[in-house]
Amino acid sequence: IAIDASMSIYQFLIAVRTQGNTLQNESGDTTSHLMGMFYRTIRMVDNGIKPVYVFDGKPPDMKGGELLKRKERRDLTEKELSKAREEGKE
Protein backbone atom coordinates (compact mmCIF):
# COMPACT_ATOMS: atom_id res chain seq x y z
CA ILE A 1 0.00 0.00 0.00
CA ALA A 2 1.32 3.47 -0.90
CA ILE A 3 1.31 6.02 1.92
CA ASP A 4 1.85 9.77 1.70
CA ALA A 5 4.84 10.03 4.04
CA SER A 6 4.57 13.80 4.55
CA MET A 7 0.92 13.55 5.58
CA SER A 8 1.60 10.66 7.95
CA ILE A 9 4.45 12.49 9.65
CA TYR A 10 2.32 15.63 9.92
CA GLN A 11 -0.54 13.64 11.50
CA PHE A 12 1.80 12.31 14.18
CA LEU A 13 3.29 15.73 14.85
CA ILE A 14 -0.17 17.26 15.29
CA ALA A 15 -1.39 14.40 17.50
CA VAL A 16 1.66 14.67 19.72
CA ARG A 17 1.43 18.45 19.91
CA THR A 18 -2.25 18.21 20.90
CA GLN A 19 -1.47 15.78 23.70
CA GLY A 20 1.31 18.04 24.95
CA ASN A 21 3.90 15.41 25.85
CA THR A 22 6.57 14.62 23.30
CA LEU A 23 9.35 12.09 23.08
CA GLN A 24 12.70 13.79 22.58
CA ASN A 25 16.25 12.77 21.86
CA GLU A 26 19.20 13.86 24.00
CA SER A 27 19.44 17.12 22.00
CA GLY A 28 15.83 18.01 22.77
CA ASP A 29 14.55 17.36 19.24
CA THR A 30 11.03 15.91 19.04
CA THR A 31 11.07 12.27 17.95
CA SER A 32 7.48 11.23 18.76
CA HIS A 33 6.52 11.29 15.09
CA LEU A 34 9.30 8.82 14.30
CA MET A 35 8.06 6.42 16.95
CA GLY A 36 4.53 6.79 15.62
CA MET A 37 5.66 5.97 12.09
CA PHE A 38 7.70 3.04 13.37
CA TYR A 39 4.84 1.47 15.33
CA ARG A 40 2.30 2.10 12.56
CA THR A 41 4.62 0.38 10.11
CA ILE A 42 5.12 -2.58 12.47
CA ARG A 43 1.33 -2.98 12.84
CA MET A 44 0.86 -2.97 9.07
CA VAL A 45 3.61 -5.53 8.51
CA ASP A 46 2.21 -7.72 11.30
CA ASN A 47 -1.13 -7.65 9.46
CA GLY A 48 0.38 -8.68 6.14
CA ILE A 49 0.46 -5.18 4.64
CA LYS A 50 3.62 -4.00 2.89
CA PRO A 51 3.74 -0.22 3.22
CA VAL A 52 5.58 1.95 0.71
CA TYR A 53 6.15 5.49 1.95
CA VAL A 54 6.07 8.09 -0.81
CA PHE A 55 7.90 11.39 -0.41
CA ASP A 56 6.58 13.73 -3.05
CA GLY A 57 9.27 16.41 -2.91
CA LYS A 58 8.90 20.17 -3.05
CA PRO A 59 5.34 21.50 -3.40
CA PRO A 60 4.47 23.21 -6.69
CA ASP A 61 4.75 27.03 -6.84
CA MET A 62 0.98 27.36 -7.30
CA LYS A 63 0.51 25.95 -3.79
CA GLY A 64 2.61 28.74 -2.24
CA GLY A 65 -0.38 30.88 -1.23
CA GLU A 66 -2.08 28.00 0.53
CA LEU A 67 1.12 27.03 2.33
CA LEU A 68 1.54 30.62 3.51
CA LYS A 69 -2.04 30.65 4.87
CA ARG A 70 -1.38 27.39 6.71
CA LYS A 71 1.82 28.78 8.22
CA GLU A 72 0.03 31.93 9.37
CA ARG A 73 -2.75 29.85 10.98
CA ARG A 74 -0.21 27.58 12.63
CA ASP A 75 1.78 30.54 13.98
CA LEU A 76 -1.39 32.15 15.37
CA THR A 77 -2.48 28.89 16.98
CA GLU A 78 0.94 28.42 18.58
CA LYS A 79 0.79 31.96 20.01
CA GLU A 80 -2.70 31.32 21.38
CA LEU A 81 -1.58 28.02 22.92
CA SER A 82 1.43 29.68 24.50
CA LYS A 83 -0.77 32.44 25.95
CA ALA A 84 -3.28 29.88 27.28
CA ARG A 85 -0.47 27.94 28.94
CA GLU A 86 0.84 31.12 30.58
CA GLU A 87 -2.66 31.83 31.90
CA GLY A 88 -3.07 28.24 33.07
CA LYS A 89 -5.91 27.50 30.62
CA GLU A 90 -4.23 24.62 28.82
Coordinates of C-alpha atoms in Angstrom, one line a residue, residues 4 10 16 18 35-36 61 69 88:
D4 CA 1.8 9.8 1.7
Y10 CA 2.3 15.6 9.9
V16 CA 1.7 14.7 19.7
T18 CA -2.2 18.2 20.9
M35 CA 8.1 6.4 17.0
G36 CA 4.5 6.8 15.6
D61 CA 4.7 27.0 -6.8
K69 CA -2.0 30.6 4.9
G88 CA -3.1 28.2 33.1

